[in-house]
Amino acid sequence: MDGLSSGWLSAVSFVALLAGVTISVVVLAAVGSIRRSLNDGTARQSQQIRKLAETVATLNAQQRNAETRIQQLTDANRKLTEELAALRERLGDGESVPRATGAARLLH
């Protein structure tokens, strides 16, 4: 019986060893798959962050250009307002001068 027990023990040990190796391989494959998925996700997120950073940079440049244009338009508006005020003043001065009548008026 000693030979028979030894055979069973060897067979059980071999099956246990084979099961352990199989479980280890499955676990390693699962861990590798999880790591690959995480790395892919990280790469996608990095790409999205890069795109967002580029979009933010573009929007910042557009905002600076818009602010510059607004300042130019504000300056132009101020100059036009000053010119309009000067014209009104000249018109007001012209109206306060007595008007020439008759032929003299036509010559103006």
PDB file of N, CA, C and O in Angstrom, residues 4-81:
ATOM      1  N   LEU A   4       1.159   2.406  -3.500  1.00  0.00           N
ATOM      2  CA  LEU A   4      -0.086   2.980  -3.995  1.00  0.00           C
ATOM      3  C   LEU A   4      -0.300   4.363  -3.414  1.00  0.00           C
ATOM      4  O   LEU A   4      -0.700   5.286  -4.119  1.00  0.00           O
ATOM      5  N   SER A   5      -0.027   4.573  -2.146  1.00  0.00           N
ATOM      6  CA  SER A   5      -0.175   5.886  -1.512  1.00  0.00           C
ATOM      7  C   SER A   5       0.805   6.861  -2.114  1.00  0.00           C
ATOM      8  O   SER A   5       0.478   8.019  -2.339  1.00  0.00           O
ATOM      9  N   SER A   6       1.973   6.402  -2.364  1.00  0.00           N
ATOM     10  CA  SER A   6       2.995   7.256  -2.944  1.00  0.00           C
ATOM     11  C   SER A   6       2.590   7.689  -4.335  1.00  0.00           C
ATOM     12  O   SER A   6       2.801   8.830  -4.732  1.00  0.00           O
ATOM     13  N   GLY A   7       1.962   6.807  -5.105  1.00  0.00           N
ATOM     14  CA  GLY A   7       1.489   7.147  -6.442  1.00  0.00           C
ATOM     15  C   GLY A   7       0.383   8.183  -6.401  1.00  0.00           C
ATOM     16  O   GLY A   7       0.359   9.137  -7.186  1.00  0.00           O
ATOM     17  N   TRP A   8      -0.563   7.993  -5.480  1.00  0.00           N
ATOM     18  CA  TRP A   8      -1.651   8.962  -5.317  1.00  0.00           C
ATOM     19  C   TRP A   8      -1.120  10.312  -4.872  1.00  0.00           C
ATOM     20  O   TRP A   8      -1.544  11.347  -5.373  1.00  0.00           O
ATOM     21  N   LEU A   9      -0.194  10.262  -3.968  1.00  0.00           N
ATOM     22  CA  LEU A   9       0.382  11.505  -3.452  1.00  0.00           C
ATOM     23  C   LEU A   9       1.121  12.235  -4.560  1.00  0.00           C
ATOM     24  O   LEU A   9       0.995  13.466  -4.692  1.00  0.00           O
ATOM     25  N   SER A  10       1.824  11.525  -5.373  1.00  0.00           N
ATOM     26  CA  SER A  10       2.528  12.145  -6.493  1.00  0.00           C
ATOM     27  C   SER A  10       1.533  12.728  -7.493  1.00  0.00           C
ATOM     28  O   SER A  10       1.736  13.827  -8.019  1.00  0.00           O
ATOM     29  N   ALA A  11       0.464  11.996  -7.768  1.00  0.00           N
ATOM     30  CA  ALA A  11      -0.551  12.469  -8.712  1.00  0.00           C
ATOM     31  C   ALA A  11      -1.244  13.709  -8.180  1.00  0.00           C
ATOM     32  O   ALA A  11      -1.454  14.690  -8.909  1.00  0.00           O
ATOM     33  N   VAL A  12      -1.599  13.701  -6.910  1.00  0.00           N
ATOM     34  CA  VAL A  12      -2.272  14.861  -6.298  1.00  0.00           C
ATOM     35  C   VAL A  12      -1.315  16.048  -6.286  1.00  0.00           C
ATOM     36  O   VAL A  12      -1.705  17.185  -6.582  1.00  0.00           O
ATOM     37  N   SER A  13      -0.053  15.804  -5.975  1.00  0.00           N
ATOM     38  CA  SER A  13       0.933  16.889  -5.961  1.00  0.00           C
ATOM     39  C   SER A  13       1.101  17.477  -7.356  1.00  0.00           C
ATOM     40  O   SER A  13       1.180  18.696  -7.535  1.00  0.00           O
ATOM     41  N   PHE A  14       1.137  16.594  -8.364  1.00  0.00           N
ATOM     42  CA  PHE A  14       1.280  17.054  -9.735  1.00  0.00           C
ATOM     43  C   PHE A  14       0.070  17.888 -10.165  1.00  0.00           C
ATOM     44  O   PHE A  14       0.213  18.946 -10.772  1.00  0.00           O
ATOM     45  N   VAL A  15      -1.137  17.433  -9.837  1.00  0.00           N
ATOM     46  CA  VAL A  15      -2.365  18.166 -10.183  1.00  0.00           C
ATOM     47  C   VAL A  15      -2.398  19.503  -9.446  1.00  0.00           C
ATOM     48  O   VAL A  15      -2.766  20.531 -10.016  1.00  0.00           O
ATOM     49  N   ALA A  16      -1.987  19.509  -8.186  1.00  0.00           N
ATOM     50  CA  ALA A  16      -1.966  20.752  -7.413  1.00  0.00           C
ATOM     51  C   ALA A  16      -0.961  21.726  -8.014  1.00  0.00           C
ATOM     52  O   ALA A  16      -1.228  22.931  -8.141  1.00  0.00           O
ATOM     53  N   LEU A  17       0.196  21.236  -8.394  1.00  0.00           N
ATOM     54  CA  LEU A  17       1.221  22.074  -9.012  1.00  0.00           C
ATOM     55  C   LEU A  17       0.718  22.630 -10.343  1.00  0.00           C
ATOM     56  O   LEU A  17       0.869  23.819 -10.627  1.00  0.00           O
ATOM     57  N   LEU A  18       0.096  21.768 -11.141  1.00  0.00           N
ATOM     58  CA  LEU A  18      -0.453  22.195 -12.426  1.00  0.00           C
ATOM     59  C   LEU A  18      -1.561  23.227 -12.226  1.00  0.00           C
ATOM     60  O   LEU A  18      -1.628  24.237 -12.944  1.00  0.00           O
ATOM     61  N   ALA A  19      -2.417  23.036 -11.246  1.00  0.00           N
ATOM     62  CA  ALA A  19      -3.494  23.989 -10.945  1.00  0.00           C
ATOM     63  C   ALA A  19      -2.900  25.319 -10.488  1.00  0.00           C
ATOM     64  O   ALA A  19      -3.365  26.398 -10.896  1.00  0.00           O
ATOM     65  N   GLY A  20      -1.856  25.272  -9.675  1.00  0.00           N
ATOM     66  CA  GLY A  20      -1.205  26.494  -9.201  1.00  0.00           C
ATOM     67  C   GLY A  20      -0.586  27.274 -10.349  1.00  0.00           C
ATOM     68  O   GLY A  20      -0.713  28.511 -10.430  1.00  0.00           O
ATOM     69  N   VAL A  21       0.077  26.559 -11.243  1.00  0.00           N
ATOM     70  CA  VAL A  21       0.675  27.220 -12.407  1.00  0.00           C
ATOM     71  C   VAL A  21      -0.420  27.822 -13.278  1.00  0.00           C
ATOM     72  O   VAL A  21      -0.300  28.960 -13.752  1.00  0.00           O
ATOM     73  N   THR A  22      -1.500  27.095 -13.500  1.00  0.00           N
ATOM     74  CA  THR A  22      -2.610  27.593 -14.322  1.00  0.00           C
ATOM     75  C   THR A  22      -3.223  28.844 -13.699  1.00  0.00           C
ATOM     76  O   THR A  22      -3.468  29.845 -14.379  1.00  0.00           O
ATOM     77  N   ILE A  23      -3.451  28.797 -12.402  1.00  0.00           N
ATOM     78  CA  ILE A  23      -4.019  29.963 -11.700  1.00  0.00           C
ATOM     79  C   ILE A  23      -3.066  31.138 -11.804  1.00  0.00           C
ATOM     80  O   ILE A  23      -3.478  32.277 -12.056  1.00  0.00           O
ATOM     81  N   SER A  24      -1.777  30.914 -11.650  1.00  0.00           N
ATOM     82  CA  SER A  24      -0.787  31.987 -11.744  1.00  0.00           C
ATOM     83  C   SER A  24      -0.795  32.620 -13.129  1.00  0.00           C
ATOM     84  O   SER A  24      -0.742  33.843 -13.269  1.00  0.00           O
ATOM     85  N   VAL A  25      -0.863  31.772 -14.151  1.00  0.00           N
ATOM     86  CA  VAL A  25      -0.887  32.292 -15.521  1.00  0.00           C
ATOM     87  C   VAL A  25      -2.141  33.119 -15.757  1.00  0.00           C
ATOM     88  O   VAL A  25      -2.089  34.207 -16.342  1.00  0.00           O
ATOM     89  N   VAL A  26      -3.273  32.639 -15.297  1.00  0.00           N
ATOM     90  CA  VAL A  26      -4.534  33.380 -15.465  1.00  0.00           C
ATOM     91  C   VAL A  26      -4.466  34.709 -14.730  1.00  0.00           C
ATOM     92  O   VAL A  26      -4.871  35.757 -15.262  1.00  0.00           O
ATOM     93  N   VAL A  27      -3.952  34.701 -13.508  1.00  0.00           N
ATOM     94  CA  VAL A  27      -3.843  35.937 -12.731  1.00  0.00           C
ATOM     95  C   VAL A  27      -2.902  36.916 -13.420  1.00  0.00           C
ATOM     96  O   VAL A  27      -3.194  38.119 -13.537  1.00  0.00           O
ATOM     97  N   LEU A  28      -1.763  36.424 -13.893  1.00  0.00           N
ATOM     98  CA  LEU A  28      -0.815  37.299 -14.589  1.00  0.00           C
ATOM     99  C   LEU A  28      -1.425  37.878 -15.867  1.00  0.00           C
ATOM    100  O   LEU A  28      -1.223  39.053 -16.178  1.00  0.00           O
ATOM    101  N   ALA A  29      -2.169  37.062 -16.594  1.00  0.00           N
ATOM    102  CA  ALA A  29      -2.827  37.554 -17.811  1.00  0.00           C
ATOM    103  C   ALA A  29      -3.865  38.622 -17.469  1.00  0.00           C
ATOM    104  O   ALA A  29      -3.973  39.645 -18.152  1.00  0.00           O
ATOM    105  N   ALA A  30      -4.617  38.413 -16.404  1.00  0.00           N
ATOM    106  CA  ALA A  30      -5.633  39.389 -15.979  1.00  0.00           C
ATOM    107  C   ALA A  30      -4.970  40.696 -15.549  1.00  0.00           C
ATOM    108  O   ALA A  30      -5.422  41.791 -15.911  1.00  0.00           O
ATOM    109  N   VAL A  31      -3.903  40.589 -14.781  1.00  0.00           N
ATOM    110  CA  VAL A  31      -3.190  41.787 -14.325  1.00  0.00           C
ATOM    111  C   VAL A  31      -2.623  42.537 -15.526  1.00  0.00           C
ATOM    112  O   VAL A  31      -2.706  43.769 -15.614  1.00  0.00           O
ATOM    113  N   GLY A  32      -2.055  41.793 -16.484  1.00  0.00           N
ATOM    114  CA  GLY A  32      -1.531  42.422 -17.695  1.00  0.00           C
ATOM    115  C   GLY A  32      -2.620  43.126 -18.483  1.00  0.00           C
ATOM    116  O   GLY A  32      -2.422  44.233 -18.985  1.00  0.00           O
ATOM    117  N   SER A  33      -3.773  42.502 -18.586  1.00  0.00           N
ATOM    118  CA  SER A  33      -4.894  43.108 -19.307  1.00  0.00           C
ATOM    119  C   SER A  33      -5.378  44.381 -18.610  1.00  0.00           C
ATOM    120  O   SER A  33      -5.655  45.391 -19.251  1.00  0.00           O
ATOM    121  N   ILE A  34      -5.454  44.302 -17.292  1.00  0.00           N
ATOM    122  CA  ILE A  34      -5.878  45.481 -16.513  1.00  0.00           C
ATOM    123  C   ILE A  34      -4.869  46.612 -16.691  1.00  0.00           C
ATOM    124  O   ILE A  34      -5.235  47.767 -16.898  1.00  0.00           O
ATOM    125  N   ARG A  35      -3.597  46.281 -16.620  1.00  0.00           N
ATOM    126  CA  ARG A  35      -2.554  47.304 -16.803  1.00  0.00           C
ATOM    127  C   ARG A  35      -2.633  47.938 -18.181  1.00  0.00           C
ATOM    128  O   ARG A  35      -2.501  49.149 -18.332  1.00  0.00           O
ATOM    129  N   ARG A  36      -2.826  47.104 -19.203  1.00  0.00           N
ATOM    130  CA  ARG A  36      -2.928  47.612 -20.569  1.00  0.00           C
ATOM    131  C   ARG A  36      -4.129  48.544 -20.693  1.00  0.00           C
ATOM    132  O   ARG A  36      -4.035  49.618 -21.293  1.00  0.00           O
ATOM    133  N   SER A  37      -5.248  48.151 -20.096  1.00  0.00           N
ATOM    134  CA  SER A  37      -6.443  49.002 -20.133  1.00  0.00           C
ATOM    135  C   SER A  37      -6.188  50.335 -19.439  1.00  0.00           C
ATOM    136  O   SER A  37      -6.584  51.394 -19.936  1.00  0.00           O
ATOM    137  N   LEU A  38      -5.539  50.277 -18.288  1.00  0.00           N
ATOM    138  CA  LEU A  38      -5.219  51.511 -17.558  1.00  0.00           C
ATOM    139  C   LEU A  38      -4.272  52.391 -18.358  1.00  0.00           C
ATOM    140  O   LEU A  38      -4.442  53.617 -18.416  1.00  0.00           O
ATOM    141  N   ASN A  39      -3.265  51.776 -18.982  1.00  0.00           N
ATOM    142  CA  ASN A  39      -2.320  52.552 -19.791  1.00  0.00           C
ATOM    143  C   ASN A  39      -3.017  53.192 -20.990  1.00  0.00           C
ATOM    144  O   ASN A  39      -2.742  54.349 -21.328  1.00  0.00           O
ATOM    145  N   ASP A  40      -3.923  52.441 -21.629  1.00  0.00           N
ATOM    146  CA  ASP A  40      -4.676  53.000 -22.759  1.00  0.00           C
ATOM    147  C   ASP A  40      -5.541  54.170 -22.305  1.00  0.00           C
ATOM    148  O   ASP A  40      -5.608  55.205 -22.966  1.00  0.00           O
ATOM    149  N   GLY A  41      -6.195  53.992 -21.163  1.00  0.00           N
ATOM    150  CA  GLY A  41      -7.026  55.073 -20.614  1.00  0.00           C
ATOM    151  C   GLY A  41      -6.200  56.295 -20.278  1.00  0.00           C
ATOM    152  O   GLY A  41      -6.604  57.429 -20.550  1.00  0.00           O
ATOM    153  N   THR A  42      -5.032  56.072 -19.705  1.00  0.00           N
ATOM    154  CA  THR A  42      -4.148  57.184 -19.357  1.00  0.00           C
ATOM    155  C   THR A  42      -3.673  57.904 -20.616  1.00  0.00           C
ATOM    156  O   THR A  42      -3.624  59.140 -20.652  1.00  0.00           O
ATOM    157  N   ALA A  43      -3.357  57.147 -21.654  1.00  0.00           N
ATOM    158  CA  ALA A  43      -2.921  57.758 -22.917  1.00  0.00           C
ATOM    159  C   ALA A  43      -4.047  58.593 -23.528  1.00  0.00           C
ATOM    160  O   ALA A  43      -3.815  59.707 -24.018  1.00  0.00           O
ATOM    161  N   ARG A  44      -5.278  58.065 -23.494  1.00  0.00           N
ATOM    162  CA  ARG A  44      -6.422  58.823 -24.018  1.00  0.00           C
ATOM    163  C   ARG A  44      -6.639  60.104 -23.220  1.00  0.00           C
ATOM    164  O   ARG A  44      -6.881  61.170 -23.790  1.00  0.00           O
ATOM    165  N   GLN A  45      -6.546  59.998 -21.902  1.00  0.00           N
ATOM    166  CA  GLN A  45      -6.727  61.188 -21.064  1.00  0.00           C
ATOM    167  C   GLN A  45      -5.629  62.214 -21.330  1.00  0.00           C
ATOM    168  O   GLN A  45      -5.897  63.410 -21.384  1.00  0.00           O
ATOM    169  N   SER A  46      -4.409  61.756 -21.512  1.00  0.00           N
ATOM    170  CA  SER A  46      -3.305  62.675 -21.812  1.00  0.00           C
ATOM    171  C   SER A  46      -3.558  63.396 -23.128  1.00  0.00           C
ATOM    172  O   SER A  46      -3.322  64.604 -23.240  1.00  0.00           O
ATOM    173  N   GLN A  47      -4.044  62.663 -24.117  1.00  0.00           N
ATOM    174  CA  GLN A  47      -4.341  63.273 -25.411  1.00  0.00           C
ATOM    175  C   GLN A  47      -5.471  64.295 -25.269  1.00  0.00           C
ATOM    176  O   GLN A  47      -5.408  65.389 -25.836  1.00  0.00           O
ATOM    177  N   GLN A  48      -6.505  63.955 -24.494  1.00  0.00           N
ATOM    178  CA  GLN A  48      -7.610  64.892 -24.277  1.00  0.00           C
ATOM    179  C   GLN A  48      -7.123  66.136 -23.542  1.00  0.00           C
ATOM    180  O   GLN A  48      -7.534  67.252 -23.868  1.00  0.00           O
ATOM    181  N   ILE A  49      -6.244  65.964 -22.568  1.00  0.00           N
ATOM    182  CA  ILE A  49      -5.709  67.103 -21.822  1.00  0.00           C
ATOM    183  C   ILE A  49      -4.904  67.995 -22.758  1.00  0.00           C
ATOM    184  O   ILE A  49      -5.002  69.223 -22.702  1.00  0.00           O
ATOM    185  N   ARG A  50      -4.100  67.375 -23.642  1.00  0.00           N
ATOM    186  CA  ARG A  50      -3.324  68.153 -24.612  1.00  0.00           C
ATOM    187  C   ARG A  50      -4.249  68.959 -25.517  1.00  0.00           C
ATOM    188  O   ARG A  50      -4.023  70.153 -25.769  1.00  0.00           O
ATOM    189  N   LYS A  51      -5.316  68.317 -26.009  1.00  0.00           N
ATOM    190  CA  LYS A  51      -6.261  69.013 -26.879  1.00  0.00           C
ATOM    191  C   LYS A  51      -6.938  70.160 -26.138  1.00  0.00           C
ATOM    192  O   LYS A  51      -7.136  71.246 -26.694  1.00  0.00           O
ATOM    193  N   LEU A  52      -7.325  69.914 -24.888  1.00  0.00           N
ATOM    194  CA  LEU A  52      -7.956  70.972 -24.093  1.00  0.00           C
ATOM    195  C   LEU A  52      -6.996  72.128 -23.859  1.00  0.00           C
ATOM    196  O   LEU A  52      -7.394  73.302 -23.913  1.00  0.00           O
ATOM    197  N   ALA A  53      -5.733  71.812 -23.597  1.00  0.00           N
ATOM    198  CA  ALA A  53      -4.736  72.871 -23.390  1.00  0.00           C
ATOM    199  C   ALA A  53      -4.565  73.706 -24.658  1.00  0.00           C
ATOM    200  O   ALA A  53      -4.468  74.935 -24.602  1.00  0.00           O
ATOM    201  N   GLU A  54      -4.574  73.041 -25.816  1.00  0.00           N
ATOM    202  CA  GLU A  54      -4.478  73.769 -27.083  1.00  0.00           C
ATOM    203  C   GLU A  54      -5.706  74.643 -27.297  1.00  0.00           C
ATOM    204  O   GLU A  54      -5.590  75.789 -27.744  1.00  0.00           O
ATOM    205  N   THR A  55      -6.880  74.109 -26.963  1.00  0.00           N
ATOM    206  CA  THR A  55      -8.116  74.883 -27.104  1.00  0.00           C
ATOM    207  C   THR A  55      -8.099  76.100 -26.193  1.00  0.00           C
ATOM    208  O   THR A  55      -8.479  77.203 -26.601  1.00  0.00           O
ATOM    209  N   VAL A  56      -7.643  75.912 -24.963  1.00  0.00           N
ATOM    210  CA  VAL A  56      -7.567  77.029 -24.009  1.00  0.00           C
ATOM    211  C   VAL A  56      -6.588  78.084 -24.525  1.00  0.00           C
ATOM    212  O   VAL A  56      -6.865  79.292 -24.459  1.00  0.00           O
ATOM    213  N   ALA A  57      -5.444  77.646 -25.052  1.00  0.00           N
ATOM    214  CA  ALA A  57      -4.459  78.590 -25.595  1.00  0.00           C
ATOM    215  C   ALA A  57      -5.059  79.369 -26.767  1.00  0.00           C
ATOM    216  O   ALA A  57      -4.879  80.594 -26.871  1.00  0.00           O
ATOM    217  N   THR A  58      -5.789  78.681 -27.635  1.00  0.00           N
ATOM    218  CA  THR A  58      -6.434  79.346 -28.772  1.00  0.00           C
ATOM    219  C   THR A  58      -7.473  80.351 -28.295  1.00  0.00           C
ATOM    220  O   THR A  58      -7.531  81.485 -28.790  1.00  0.00           O
ATOM    221  N   LEU A  59      -8.283  79.941 -27.318  1.00  0.00           N
ATOM    222  CA  LEU A  59      -9.306  80.848 -26.788  1.00  0.00           C
ATOM    223  C   LEU A  59      -8.674  82.056 -26.103  1.00  0.00           C
ATOM    224  O   LEU A  59      -9.183  83.179 -26.225  1.00  0.00           O
ATOM    225  N   ASN A  60      -7.576  81.847 -25.398  1.00  0.00           N
ATOM    226  CA  ASN A  60      -6.885  82.972 -24.762  1.00  0.00           C
ATOM    227  C   ASN A  60      -6.364  83.952 -25.807  1.00  0.00           C
ATOM    228  O   ASN A  60      -6.468  85.171 -25.629  1.00  0.00           O
ATOM    229  N   ALA A  61      -5.803  83.428 -26.893  1.00  0.00           N
ATOM    230  CA  ALA A  61      -5.316  84.294 -27.967  1.00  0.00           C
ATOM    231  C   ALA A  61      -6.477  85.065 -28.599  1.00  0.00           C
ATOM    232  O   ALA A  61      -6.360  86.271 -28.868  1.00  0.00           O
ATOM    233  N   GLN A  62      -7.594  84.373 -28.825  1.00  0.00           N
ATOM    234  CA  GLN A  62      -8.770  85.045 -29.388  1.00  0.00           C
ATOM    235  C   GLN A  62      -9.288  86.130 -28.446  1.00  0.00           C
ATOM    236  O   GLN A  62      -9.701  87.207 -28.890  1.00  0.00           O
ATOM    237  N   GLN A  63      -9.257  85.845 -27.153  1.00  0.00           N
ATOM    238  CA  GLN A  63      -9.721  86.836 -26.179  1.00  0.00           C
ATOM    239  C   GLN A  63      -8.810  88.063 -26.194  1.00  0.00           C
ATOM    240  O   GLN A  63      -9.291  89.202 -26.157  1.00  0.00           O
ATOM    241  N   ARG A  64      -7.481  87.843 -26.253  1.00  0.00           N
ATOM    242  CA  ARG A  64      -6.552  88.977 -26.309  1.00  0.00           C
ATOM    243  C   ARG A  64      -6.789  89.802 -27.573  1.00  0.00           C
ATOM    244  O   ARG A  64      -6.794  91.039 -27.524  1.00  0.00           O
ATOM    245  N   ASN A  65      -7.003  89.115 -28.709  1.00  0.00           N
ATOM    246  CA  ASN A  65      -7.283  89.833 -29.955  1.00  0.00           C
ATOM    247  C   ASN A  65      -8.579  90.630 -29.848  1.00  0.00           C
ATOM    248  O   ASN A  65      -8.645  91.773 -30.321  1.00  0.00           O
ATOM    249  N   ALA A  66      -9.591  90.023 -29.240  1.00  0.00           N
ATOM    250  CA  ALA A  66     -10.874  90.713 -29.076  1.00  0.00           C
ATOM    251  C   ALA A  66     -10.717  91.934 -28.165  1.00  0.00           C
ATOM    252  O   ALA A  66     -11.267  93.004 -28.450  1.00  0.00           O
ATOM    253  N   GLU A  67      -9.959  91.782 -27.085  1.00  0.00           N
ATOM    254  CA  GLU A  67      -9.738  92.916 -26.176  1.00  0.00           C
ATOM    255  C   GLU A  67      -8.991  94.041 -26.884  1.00  0.00           C
ATOM    256  O   GLU A  67      -9.305  95.225 -26.691  1.00  0.00           O
ATOM    257  N   THR A  68      -8.017  93.681 -27.722  1.00  0.00           N
ATOM    258  CA  THR A  68      -7.283  94.690 -28.486  1.00  0.00           C
ATOM    259  C   THR A  68      -8.220  95.415 -29.443  1.00  0.00           C
ATOM    260  O   THR A  68      -8.195  96.644 -29.559  1.00  0.00           O
ATOM    261  N   ARG A  69      -9.065  94.643 -30.133  1.00  0.00           N
ATOM    262  CA  ARG A  69     -10.013  95.245 -31.082  1.00  0.00           C
ATOM    263  C   ARG A  69     -11.021  96.127 -30.353  1.00  0.00           C
ATOM    264  O   ARG A  69     -11.367  97.212 -30.843  1.00  0.00           O
ATOM    265  N   ILE A  70     -11.484  95.680 -29.206  1.00  0.00           N
ATOM    266  CA  ILE A  70     -12.425  96.492 -28.410  1.00  0.00           C
ATOM    267  C   ILE A  70     -11.771  97.807 -28.010  1.00  0.00           C
ATOM    268  O   ILE A  70     -12.393  98.874 -28.090  1.00  0.00           O
ATOM    269  N   GLN A  71     -10.504  97.742 -27.605  1.00  0.00           N
ATOM    270  CA  GLN A  71      -9.787  98.963 -27.221  1.00  0.00           C
ATOM    271  C   GLN A  71      -9.651  99.901 -28.418  1.00  0.00           C
ATOM    272  O   GLN A  71      -9.842 101.111 -28.298  1.00  0.00           O
ATOM    273  N   GLN A  72      -9.348  99.330 -29.605  1.00  0.00           N
ATOM    274  CA  GLN A  72      -9.243 100.154 -30.807  1.00  0.00           C
ATOM    275  C   GLN A  72     -10.581 100.813 -31.138  1.00  0.00           C
ATOM    276  O   GLN A  72     -10.640 102.008 -31.474  1.00  0.00           O
ATOM    277  N   LEU A  73     -11.658 100.042 -31.034  1.00  0.00           N
ATOM    278  CA  LEU A  73     -12.982 100.593 -31.317  1.00  0.00           C
ATOM    279  C   LEU A  73     -13.375 101.645 -30.286  1.00  0.00           C
ATOM    280  O   LEU A  73     -13.990 102.667 -30.630  1.00  0.00           O
ATOM    281  N   THR A  74     -13.009 101.422 -29.029  1.00  0.00           N
ATOM    282  CA  THR A  74     -13.297 102.402 -27.978  1.00  0.00           C
ATOM    283  C   THR A  74     -12.560 103.711 -28.256  1.00  0.00           C
ATOM    284  O   THR A  74     -13.135 104.807 -28.129  1.00  0.00           O
ATOM    285  N   ASP A  75     -11.285 103.599 -28.652  1.00  0.00           N
ATOM    286  CA  ASP A  75     -10.498 104.800 -28.984  1.00  0.00           C
ATOM    287  C   ASP A  75     -11.106 105.526 -30.184  1.00  0.00           C
ATOM    288  O   ASP A  75     -11.224 106.761 -30.183  1.00  0.00           O
ATOM    289  N   ALA A  76     -11.499 104.756 -31.214  1.00  0.00           N
ATOM    290  CA  ALA A  76     -12.107 105.357 -32.401  1.00  0.00           C
ATOM    291  C   ALA A  76     -13.425 106.042 -32.036  1.00  0.00           C
ATOM    292  O   ALA A  76     -13.724 107.149 -32.518  1.00  0.00           O
ATOM    293  N   ASN A  77     -14.197 105.427 -31.183  1.00  0.00           N
ATOM    294  CA  ASN A  77     -15.473 106.001 -30.739  1.00  0.00           C
ATOM    295  C   ASN A  77     -15.234 107.297 -29.965  1.00  0.00           C
ATOM    296  O   ASN A  77     -15.953 108.284 -30.165  1.00  0.00           O
ATOM    297  N   ARG A  78     -14.226 107.282 -29.107  1.00  0.00           N
ATOM    298  CA  ARG A  78     -13.904 108.495 -28.338  1.00  0.00           C
ATOM    299  C   ARG A  78     -13.504 109.634 -29.275  1.00  0.00           C
ATOM    300  O   ARG A  78     -13.969 110.771 -29.129  1.00  0.00           O
ATOM    301  N   LYS A  79     -12.681 109.330 -30.287  1.00  0.00           N
ATOM    302  CA  LYS A  79     -12.251 110.358 -31.244  1.00  0.00           C
ATOM    303  C   LYS A  79     -13.446 110.896 -32.031  1.00  0.00           C
ATOM    304  O   LYS A  79     -13.559 112.109 -32.253  1.00  0.00           O
ATOM    305  N   LEU A  80     -14.324 109.996 -32.468  1.00  0.00           N
ATOM    306  CA  LEU A  80     -15.517 110.437 -33.190  1.00  0.00           C
ATOM    307  C   LEU A  80     -16.406 111.313 -32.308  1.00  0.00           C
ATOM    308  O   LEU A  80     -16.971 112.305 -32.772  1.00  0.00           O
ATOM    309  N   THR A  81     -16.521 110.943 -31.040  1.00  0.00           N
ATOM    310  CA  THR A  81     -17.330 111.742 -30.104  1.00  0.00           C
ATOM    311  C   THR A  81     -16.728 113.133 -29.947  1.00  0.00           C
ATOM    312  O   THR A  81     -17.459 114.139 -29.939  1.00  0.00           O
TER     313      THR A  81
END
